[in-house]
PDB file of C-alpha atoms in Angstrom:
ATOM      1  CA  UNK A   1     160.479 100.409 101.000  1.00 94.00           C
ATOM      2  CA  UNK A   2     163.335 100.060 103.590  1.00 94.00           C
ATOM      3  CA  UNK A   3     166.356 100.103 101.931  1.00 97.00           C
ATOM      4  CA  UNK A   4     170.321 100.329 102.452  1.00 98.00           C
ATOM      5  CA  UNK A   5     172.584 100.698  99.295  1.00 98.00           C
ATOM      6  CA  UNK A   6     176.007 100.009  99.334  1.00 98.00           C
ATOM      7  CA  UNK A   7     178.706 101.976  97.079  1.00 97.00           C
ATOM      8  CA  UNK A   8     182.299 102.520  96.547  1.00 97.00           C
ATOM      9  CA  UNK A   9     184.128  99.181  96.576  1.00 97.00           C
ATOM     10  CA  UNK A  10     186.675  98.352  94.602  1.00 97.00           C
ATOM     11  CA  UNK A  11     190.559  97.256  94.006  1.00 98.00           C
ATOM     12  CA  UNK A  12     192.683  98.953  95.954  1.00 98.00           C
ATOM     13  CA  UNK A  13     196.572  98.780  96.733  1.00 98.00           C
ATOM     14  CA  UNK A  14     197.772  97.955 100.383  1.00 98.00           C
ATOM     15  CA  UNK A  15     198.181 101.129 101.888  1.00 98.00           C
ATOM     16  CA  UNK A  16     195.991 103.103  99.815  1.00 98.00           C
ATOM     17  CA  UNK A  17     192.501 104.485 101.671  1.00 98.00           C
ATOM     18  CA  UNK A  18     188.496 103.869 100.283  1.00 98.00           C
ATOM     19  CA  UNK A  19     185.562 105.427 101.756  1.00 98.00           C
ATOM     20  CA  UNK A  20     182.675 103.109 101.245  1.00 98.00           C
ATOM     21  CA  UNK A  21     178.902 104.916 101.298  1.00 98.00           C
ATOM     22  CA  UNK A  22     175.937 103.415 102.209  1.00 98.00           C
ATOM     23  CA  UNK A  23     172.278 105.361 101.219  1.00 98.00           C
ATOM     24  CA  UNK A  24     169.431 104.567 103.680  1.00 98.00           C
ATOM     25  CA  UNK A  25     165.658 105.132 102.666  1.00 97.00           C
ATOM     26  CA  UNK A  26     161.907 104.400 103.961  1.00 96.00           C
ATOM     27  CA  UNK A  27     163.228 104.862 107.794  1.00 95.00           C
ATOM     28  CA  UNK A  28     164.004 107.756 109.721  1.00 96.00           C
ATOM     29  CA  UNK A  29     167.766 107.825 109.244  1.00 97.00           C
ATOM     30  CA  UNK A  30     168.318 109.735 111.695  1.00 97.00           C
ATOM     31  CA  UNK A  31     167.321 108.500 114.599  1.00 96.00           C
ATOM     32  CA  UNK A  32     169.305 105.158 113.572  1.00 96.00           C
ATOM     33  CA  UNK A  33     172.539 103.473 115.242  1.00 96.00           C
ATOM     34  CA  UNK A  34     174.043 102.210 112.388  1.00 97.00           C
ATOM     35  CA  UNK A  35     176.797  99.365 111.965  1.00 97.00           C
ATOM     36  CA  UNK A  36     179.233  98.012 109.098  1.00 98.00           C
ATOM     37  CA  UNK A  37     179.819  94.535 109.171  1.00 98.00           C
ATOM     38  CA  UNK A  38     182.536  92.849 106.965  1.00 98.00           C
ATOM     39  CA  UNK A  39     182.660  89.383 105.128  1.00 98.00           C
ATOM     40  CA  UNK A  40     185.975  87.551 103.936  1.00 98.00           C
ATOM     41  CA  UNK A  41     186.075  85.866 100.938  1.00 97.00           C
ATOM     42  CA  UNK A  42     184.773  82.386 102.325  1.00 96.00           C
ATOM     43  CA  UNK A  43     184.730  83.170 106.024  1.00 97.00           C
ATOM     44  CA  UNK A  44     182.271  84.550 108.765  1.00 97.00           C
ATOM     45  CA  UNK A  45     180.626  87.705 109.743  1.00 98.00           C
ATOM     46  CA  UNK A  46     182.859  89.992 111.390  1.00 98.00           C
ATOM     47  CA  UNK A  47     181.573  93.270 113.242  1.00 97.00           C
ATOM     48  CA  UNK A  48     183.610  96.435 112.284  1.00 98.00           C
ATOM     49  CA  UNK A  49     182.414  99.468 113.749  1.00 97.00           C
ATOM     50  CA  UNK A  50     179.430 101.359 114.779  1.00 97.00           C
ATOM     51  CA  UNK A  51     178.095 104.982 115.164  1.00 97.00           C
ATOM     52  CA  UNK A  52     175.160 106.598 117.228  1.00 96.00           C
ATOM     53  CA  UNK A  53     172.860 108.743 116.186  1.00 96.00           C
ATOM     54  CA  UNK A  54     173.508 112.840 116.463  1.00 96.00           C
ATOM     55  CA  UNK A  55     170.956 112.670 119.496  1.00 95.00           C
ATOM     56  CA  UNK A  56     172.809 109.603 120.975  1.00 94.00           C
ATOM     57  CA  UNK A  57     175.898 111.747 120.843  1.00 95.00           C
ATOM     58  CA  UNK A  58     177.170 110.519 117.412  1.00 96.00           C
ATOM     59  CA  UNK A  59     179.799 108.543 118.570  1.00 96.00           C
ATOM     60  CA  UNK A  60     181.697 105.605 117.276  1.00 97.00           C
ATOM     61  CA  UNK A  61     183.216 102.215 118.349  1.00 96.00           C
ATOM     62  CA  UNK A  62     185.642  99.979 116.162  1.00 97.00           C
ATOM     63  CA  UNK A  63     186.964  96.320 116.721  1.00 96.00           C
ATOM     64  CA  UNK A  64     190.886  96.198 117.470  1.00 94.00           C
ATOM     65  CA  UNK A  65     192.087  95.641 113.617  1.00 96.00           C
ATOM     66  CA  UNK A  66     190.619  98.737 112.472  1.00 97.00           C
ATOM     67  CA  UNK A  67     191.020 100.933 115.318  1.00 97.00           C
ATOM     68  CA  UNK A  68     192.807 104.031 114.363  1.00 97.00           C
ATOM     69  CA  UNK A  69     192.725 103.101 110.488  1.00 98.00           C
ATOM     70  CA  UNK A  70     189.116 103.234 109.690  1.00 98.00           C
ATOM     71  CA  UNK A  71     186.699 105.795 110.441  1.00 98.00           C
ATOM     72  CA  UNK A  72     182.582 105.788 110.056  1.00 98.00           C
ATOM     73  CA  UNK A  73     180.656 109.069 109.748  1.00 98.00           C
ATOM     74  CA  UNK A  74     176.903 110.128 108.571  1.00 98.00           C
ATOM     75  CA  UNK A  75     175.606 112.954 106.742  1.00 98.00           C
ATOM     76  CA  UNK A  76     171.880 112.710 108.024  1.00 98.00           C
ATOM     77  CA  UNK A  77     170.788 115.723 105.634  1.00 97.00           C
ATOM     78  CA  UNK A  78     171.765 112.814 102.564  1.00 98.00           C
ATOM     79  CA  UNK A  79     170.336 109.640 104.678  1.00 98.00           C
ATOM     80  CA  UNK A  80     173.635 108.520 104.314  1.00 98.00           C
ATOM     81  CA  UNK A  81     176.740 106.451 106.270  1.00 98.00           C
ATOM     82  CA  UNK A  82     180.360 106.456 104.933  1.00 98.00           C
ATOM     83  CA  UNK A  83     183.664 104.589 106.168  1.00 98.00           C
ATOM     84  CA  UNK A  84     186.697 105.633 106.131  1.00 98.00           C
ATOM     85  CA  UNK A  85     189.599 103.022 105.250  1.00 98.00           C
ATOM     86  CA  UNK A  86     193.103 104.220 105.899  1.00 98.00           C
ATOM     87  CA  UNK A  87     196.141 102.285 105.261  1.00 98.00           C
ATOM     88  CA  UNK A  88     194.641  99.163 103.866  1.00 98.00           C
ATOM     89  CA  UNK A  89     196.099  95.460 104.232  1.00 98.00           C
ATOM     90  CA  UNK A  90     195.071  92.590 102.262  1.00 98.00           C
ATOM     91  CA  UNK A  91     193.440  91.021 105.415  1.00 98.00           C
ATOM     92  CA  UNK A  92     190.696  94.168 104.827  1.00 98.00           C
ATOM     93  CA  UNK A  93     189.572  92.406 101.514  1.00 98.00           C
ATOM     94  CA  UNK A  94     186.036  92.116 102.237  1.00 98.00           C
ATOM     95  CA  UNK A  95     182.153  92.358 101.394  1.00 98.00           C
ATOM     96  CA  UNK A  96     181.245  95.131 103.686  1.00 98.00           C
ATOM     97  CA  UNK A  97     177.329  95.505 104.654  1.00 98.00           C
ATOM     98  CA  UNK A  98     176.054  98.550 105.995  1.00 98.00           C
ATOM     99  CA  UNK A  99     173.134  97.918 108.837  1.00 98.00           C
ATOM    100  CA  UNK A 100     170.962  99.447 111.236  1.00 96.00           C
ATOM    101  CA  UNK A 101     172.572  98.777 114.895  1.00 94.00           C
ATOM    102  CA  UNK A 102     169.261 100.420 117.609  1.00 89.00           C
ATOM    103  CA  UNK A 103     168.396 103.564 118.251  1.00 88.00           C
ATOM    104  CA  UNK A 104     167.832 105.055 121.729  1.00 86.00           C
ATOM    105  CA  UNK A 105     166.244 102.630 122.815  1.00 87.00           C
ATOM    106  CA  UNK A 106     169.098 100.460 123.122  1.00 85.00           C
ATOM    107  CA  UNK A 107     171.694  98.294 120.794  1.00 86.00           C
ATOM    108  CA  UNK A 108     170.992  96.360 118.186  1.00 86.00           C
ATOM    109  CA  UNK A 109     169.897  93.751 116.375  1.00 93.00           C
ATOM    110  CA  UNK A 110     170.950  94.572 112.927  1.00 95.00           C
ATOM    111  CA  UNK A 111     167.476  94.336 111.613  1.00 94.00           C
ATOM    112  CA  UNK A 112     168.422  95.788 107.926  1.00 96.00           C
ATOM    113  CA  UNK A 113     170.970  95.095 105.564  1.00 98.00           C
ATOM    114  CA  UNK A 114     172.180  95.966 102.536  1.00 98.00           C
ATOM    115  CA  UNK A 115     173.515  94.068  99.814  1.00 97.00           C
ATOM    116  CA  UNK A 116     177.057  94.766 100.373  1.00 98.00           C
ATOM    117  CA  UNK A 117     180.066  96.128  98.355  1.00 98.00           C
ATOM    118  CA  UNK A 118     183.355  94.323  97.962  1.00 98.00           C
ATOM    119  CA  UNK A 119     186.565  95.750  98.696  1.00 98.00           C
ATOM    120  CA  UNK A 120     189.651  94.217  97.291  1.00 98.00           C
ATOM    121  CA  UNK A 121     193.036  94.933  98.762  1.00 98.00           C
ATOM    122  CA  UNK A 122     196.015  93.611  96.682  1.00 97.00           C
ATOM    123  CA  UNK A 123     199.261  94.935  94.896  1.00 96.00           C
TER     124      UNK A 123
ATOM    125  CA  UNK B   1     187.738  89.596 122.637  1.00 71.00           C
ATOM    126  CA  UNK B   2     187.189  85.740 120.720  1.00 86.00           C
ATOM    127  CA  UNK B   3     184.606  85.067 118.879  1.00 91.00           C
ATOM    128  CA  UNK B   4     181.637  82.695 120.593  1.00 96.00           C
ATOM    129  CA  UNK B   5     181.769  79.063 119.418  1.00 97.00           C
ATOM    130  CA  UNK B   6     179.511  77.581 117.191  1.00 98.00           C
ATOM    131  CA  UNK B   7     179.299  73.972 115.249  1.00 98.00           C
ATOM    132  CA  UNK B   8     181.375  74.183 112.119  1.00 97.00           C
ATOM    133  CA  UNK B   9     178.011  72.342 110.762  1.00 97.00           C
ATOM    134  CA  UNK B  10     175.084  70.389 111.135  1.00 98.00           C
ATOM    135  CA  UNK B  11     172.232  68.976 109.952  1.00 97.00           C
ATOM    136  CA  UNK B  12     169.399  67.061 109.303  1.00 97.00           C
ATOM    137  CA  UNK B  13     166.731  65.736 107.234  1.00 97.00           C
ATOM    138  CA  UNK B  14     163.064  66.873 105.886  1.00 97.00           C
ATOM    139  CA  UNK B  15     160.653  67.757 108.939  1.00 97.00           C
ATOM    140  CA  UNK B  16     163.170  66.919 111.661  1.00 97.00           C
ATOM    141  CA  UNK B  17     164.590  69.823 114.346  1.00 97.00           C
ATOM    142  CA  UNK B  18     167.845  70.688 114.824  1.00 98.00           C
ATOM    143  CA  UNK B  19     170.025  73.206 116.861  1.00 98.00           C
ATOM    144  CA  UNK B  20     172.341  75.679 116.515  1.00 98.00           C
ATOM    145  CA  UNK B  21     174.966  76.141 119.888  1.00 98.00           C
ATOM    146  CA  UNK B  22     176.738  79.860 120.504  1.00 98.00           C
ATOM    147  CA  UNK B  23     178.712  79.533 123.681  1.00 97.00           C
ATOM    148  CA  UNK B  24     180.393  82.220 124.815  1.00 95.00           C
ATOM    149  CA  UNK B  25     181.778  83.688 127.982  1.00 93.00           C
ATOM    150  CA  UNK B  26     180.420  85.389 131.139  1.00 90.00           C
ATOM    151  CA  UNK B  27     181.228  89.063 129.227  1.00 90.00           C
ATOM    152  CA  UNK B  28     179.568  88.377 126.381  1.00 92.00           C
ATOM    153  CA  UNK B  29     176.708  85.763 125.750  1.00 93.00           C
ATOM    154  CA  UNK B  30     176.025  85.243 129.530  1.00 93.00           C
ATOM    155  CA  UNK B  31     176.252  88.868 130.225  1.00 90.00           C
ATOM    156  CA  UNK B  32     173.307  90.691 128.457  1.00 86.00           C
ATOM    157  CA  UNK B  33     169.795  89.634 126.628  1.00 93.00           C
ATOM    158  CA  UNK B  34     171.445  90.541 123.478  1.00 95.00           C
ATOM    159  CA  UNK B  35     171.804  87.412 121.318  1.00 97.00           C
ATOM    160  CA  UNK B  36     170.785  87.406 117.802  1.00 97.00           C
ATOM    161  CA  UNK B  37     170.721  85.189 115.315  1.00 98.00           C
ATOM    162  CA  UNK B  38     171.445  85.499 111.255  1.00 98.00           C
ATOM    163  CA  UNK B  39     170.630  83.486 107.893  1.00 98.00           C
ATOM    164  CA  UNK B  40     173.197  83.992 105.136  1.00 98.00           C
ATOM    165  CA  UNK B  41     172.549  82.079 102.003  1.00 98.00           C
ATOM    166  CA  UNK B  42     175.010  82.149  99.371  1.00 96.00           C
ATOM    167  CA  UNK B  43     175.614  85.642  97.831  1.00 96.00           C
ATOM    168  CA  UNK B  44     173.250  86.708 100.214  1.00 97.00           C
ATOM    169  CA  UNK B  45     172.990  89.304 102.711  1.00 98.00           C
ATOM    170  CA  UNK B  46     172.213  88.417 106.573  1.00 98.00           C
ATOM    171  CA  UNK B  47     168.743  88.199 107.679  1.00 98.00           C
ATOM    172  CA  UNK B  48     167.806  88.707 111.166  1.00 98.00           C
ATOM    173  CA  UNK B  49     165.845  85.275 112.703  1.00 98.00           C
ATOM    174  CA  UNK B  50     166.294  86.079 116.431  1.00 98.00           C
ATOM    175  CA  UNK B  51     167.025  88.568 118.712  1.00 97.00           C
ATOM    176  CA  UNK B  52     166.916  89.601 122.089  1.00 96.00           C
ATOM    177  CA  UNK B  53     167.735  85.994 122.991  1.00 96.00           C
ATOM    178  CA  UNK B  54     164.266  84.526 122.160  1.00 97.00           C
ATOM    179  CA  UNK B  55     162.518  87.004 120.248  1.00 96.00           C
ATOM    180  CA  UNK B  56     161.078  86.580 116.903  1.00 97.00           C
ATOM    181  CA  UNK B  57     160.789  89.145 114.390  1.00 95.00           C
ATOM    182  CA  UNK B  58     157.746  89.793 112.258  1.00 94.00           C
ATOM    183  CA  UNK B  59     157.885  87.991 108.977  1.00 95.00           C
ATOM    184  CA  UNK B  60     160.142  84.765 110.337  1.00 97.00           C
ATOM    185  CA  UNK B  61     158.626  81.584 110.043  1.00 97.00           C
ATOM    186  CA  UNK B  62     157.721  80.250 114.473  1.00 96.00           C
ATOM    187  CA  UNK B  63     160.059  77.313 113.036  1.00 98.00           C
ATOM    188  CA  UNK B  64     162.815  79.197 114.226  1.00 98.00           C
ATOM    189  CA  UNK B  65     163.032  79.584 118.122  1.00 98.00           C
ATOM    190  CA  UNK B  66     165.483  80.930 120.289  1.00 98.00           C
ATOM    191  CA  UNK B  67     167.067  80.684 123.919  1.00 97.00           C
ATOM    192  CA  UNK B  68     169.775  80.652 126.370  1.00 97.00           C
ATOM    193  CA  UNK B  69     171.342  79.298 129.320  1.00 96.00           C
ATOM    194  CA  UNK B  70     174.544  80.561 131.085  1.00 95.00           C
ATOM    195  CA  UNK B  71     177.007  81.423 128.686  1.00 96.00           C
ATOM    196  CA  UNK B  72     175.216  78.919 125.491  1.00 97.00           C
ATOM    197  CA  UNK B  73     172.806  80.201 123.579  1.00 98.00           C
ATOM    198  CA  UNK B  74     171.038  78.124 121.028  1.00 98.00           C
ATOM    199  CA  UNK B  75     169.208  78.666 117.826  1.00 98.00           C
ATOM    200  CA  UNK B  76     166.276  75.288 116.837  1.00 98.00           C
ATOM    201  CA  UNK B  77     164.913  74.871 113.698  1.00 98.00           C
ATOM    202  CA  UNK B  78     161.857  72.881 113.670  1.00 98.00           C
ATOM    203  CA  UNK B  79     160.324  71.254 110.790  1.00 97.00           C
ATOM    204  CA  UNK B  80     163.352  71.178 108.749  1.00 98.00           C
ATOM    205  CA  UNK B  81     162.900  72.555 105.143  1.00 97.00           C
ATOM    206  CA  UNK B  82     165.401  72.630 102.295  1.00 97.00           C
ATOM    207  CA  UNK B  83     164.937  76.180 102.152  1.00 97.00           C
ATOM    208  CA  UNK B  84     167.097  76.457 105.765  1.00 98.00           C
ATOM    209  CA  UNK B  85     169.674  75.107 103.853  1.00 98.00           C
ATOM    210  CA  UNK B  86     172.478  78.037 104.595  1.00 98.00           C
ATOM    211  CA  UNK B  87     174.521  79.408 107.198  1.00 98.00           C
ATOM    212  CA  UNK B  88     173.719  80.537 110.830  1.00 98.00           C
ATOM    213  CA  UNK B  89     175.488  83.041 113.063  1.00 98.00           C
ATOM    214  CA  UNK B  90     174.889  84.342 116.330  1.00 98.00           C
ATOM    215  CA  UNK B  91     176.010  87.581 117.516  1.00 97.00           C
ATOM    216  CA  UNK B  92     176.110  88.917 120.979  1.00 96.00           C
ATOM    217  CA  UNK B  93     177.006  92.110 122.290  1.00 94.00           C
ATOM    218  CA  UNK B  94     180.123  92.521 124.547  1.00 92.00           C
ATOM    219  CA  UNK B  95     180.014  95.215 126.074  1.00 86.00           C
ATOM    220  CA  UNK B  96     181.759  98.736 125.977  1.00 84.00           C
ATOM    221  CA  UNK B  97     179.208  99.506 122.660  1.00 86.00           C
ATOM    222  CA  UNK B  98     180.907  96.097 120.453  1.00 92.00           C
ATOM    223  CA  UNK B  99     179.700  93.366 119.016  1.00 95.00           C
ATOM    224  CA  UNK B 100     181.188  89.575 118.427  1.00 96.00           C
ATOM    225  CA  UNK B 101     179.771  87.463 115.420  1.00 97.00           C
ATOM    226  CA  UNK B 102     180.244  83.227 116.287  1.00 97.00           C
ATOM    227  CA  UNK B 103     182.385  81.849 113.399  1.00 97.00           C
ATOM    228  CA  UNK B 104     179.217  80.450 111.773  1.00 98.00           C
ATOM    229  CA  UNK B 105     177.402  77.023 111.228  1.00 98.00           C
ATOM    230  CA  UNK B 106     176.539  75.245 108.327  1.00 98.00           C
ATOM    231  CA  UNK B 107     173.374  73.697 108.042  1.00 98.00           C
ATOM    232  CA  UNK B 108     172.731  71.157 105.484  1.00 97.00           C
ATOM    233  CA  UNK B 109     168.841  70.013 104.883  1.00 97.00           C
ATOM    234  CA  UNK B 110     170.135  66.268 103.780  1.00 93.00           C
TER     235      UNK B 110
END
């Protein structure tokens, strides 16, 4: 079964840092762009960041608000994706999804999703 | 960049069609064959319904259909069933490897 799983939300204070996992299983990791996506408590979808595979280069793209405080990785020997949150704000308090973002064939669509983790920021 | 504009809502009744607007601009919508379409119902994760512009993926009802002209993309549902009762986003790629989500539509099945 093709499957993303989501870990390692939580409450956090502003300023403090997260890293948020997400497993993959029954595709070939690997070869997988992959994409977080974040959700505000009652608001839209909002794209955060992306990373190519490690044949693609491995290299990553963030929106402007998280530029320079949030970082995405992959460990493809554990099938897994990780962000990085640095110096939180409140505005980061979020469900954050985890998807698959292309391959070499080109970007997109986020075809898979996973059920998404919730990140609180607040004092 | 800002995001592409979509309805705030919409809807309609039992068996009818309605449709879903994403305008954009020139560097994002208009620019690339890379509009896709979500379905997020409450608590839910997003499902993909379109992508590509107009392409349908395996699994997703031929109800849904999508296409584009200029910088507007649009997103019909035909045969309206209460189970398309949630919300709709489109998302288009902008260029420079990033992506832009609409704000989101609300479709109520009356």
């Amino acid at each position: 079964e093709v499957q993303l799983v989501e870990s390692g939300g939580g409450l956090v204070k502003p300023g403090g840092s997260l890293r948020l996992s997400c497993a993959a299983s029954g595709f070939t990791f690997s070869n997988a762009w992959m994409s977080w996506v974040r959700q505000a408590p009652g608001k839209g979808l909002e794209w955060v960041g992306r990373i190519k595979s490690k044949t693609d280069g491995g290299t990553t793209e963030y929106t402007a608000p998280v530029k320079g405080r949030f970082s995405i990785s992959r460990d493809d020997s554990k099938n897994t994706l990780y962000l990085q949150m640095n110096s939180l704000k409140t505005e980061d308090t979020a469900v954050y999804y985890c998807t698959t973002d292309g391959s070499s064939t080109g970007p997109g669509p986020f075809d898979i999703w996973g059920q998404g983790t919730m990140v609180t920021v607040s004092s | 960049q800002s995001a592409p504009t979509q309805p705030a809502s919409v809807s309609g009744s039992p068996g009818q069609s309605i449709t879903i607007s994403c305008t954009g601009t020139s560097s994002d919508v208009g620019s690339h064959n890379l509009v896709s379409w979500y379905q997020q119902h409450p608590g839910k994760a997003p499902k993909l319904m379109i992508y590509e512009d107009i392409k349908r993926p395996s699994g997703v009802s031929n109800r849904f259909s999508g296409s584009k002209s200029g910088n507007t993309a649009s997103l019909t549902i035909s045969g309206l069933q209460a189970e398309d009762e949630a919300d709709y986003y489109c998302c288009s790629y902008a260029g420079s490897n990033t992506w832009v989500f609409g704000g989101g539509t609300k479709l109520t099945v009356l």
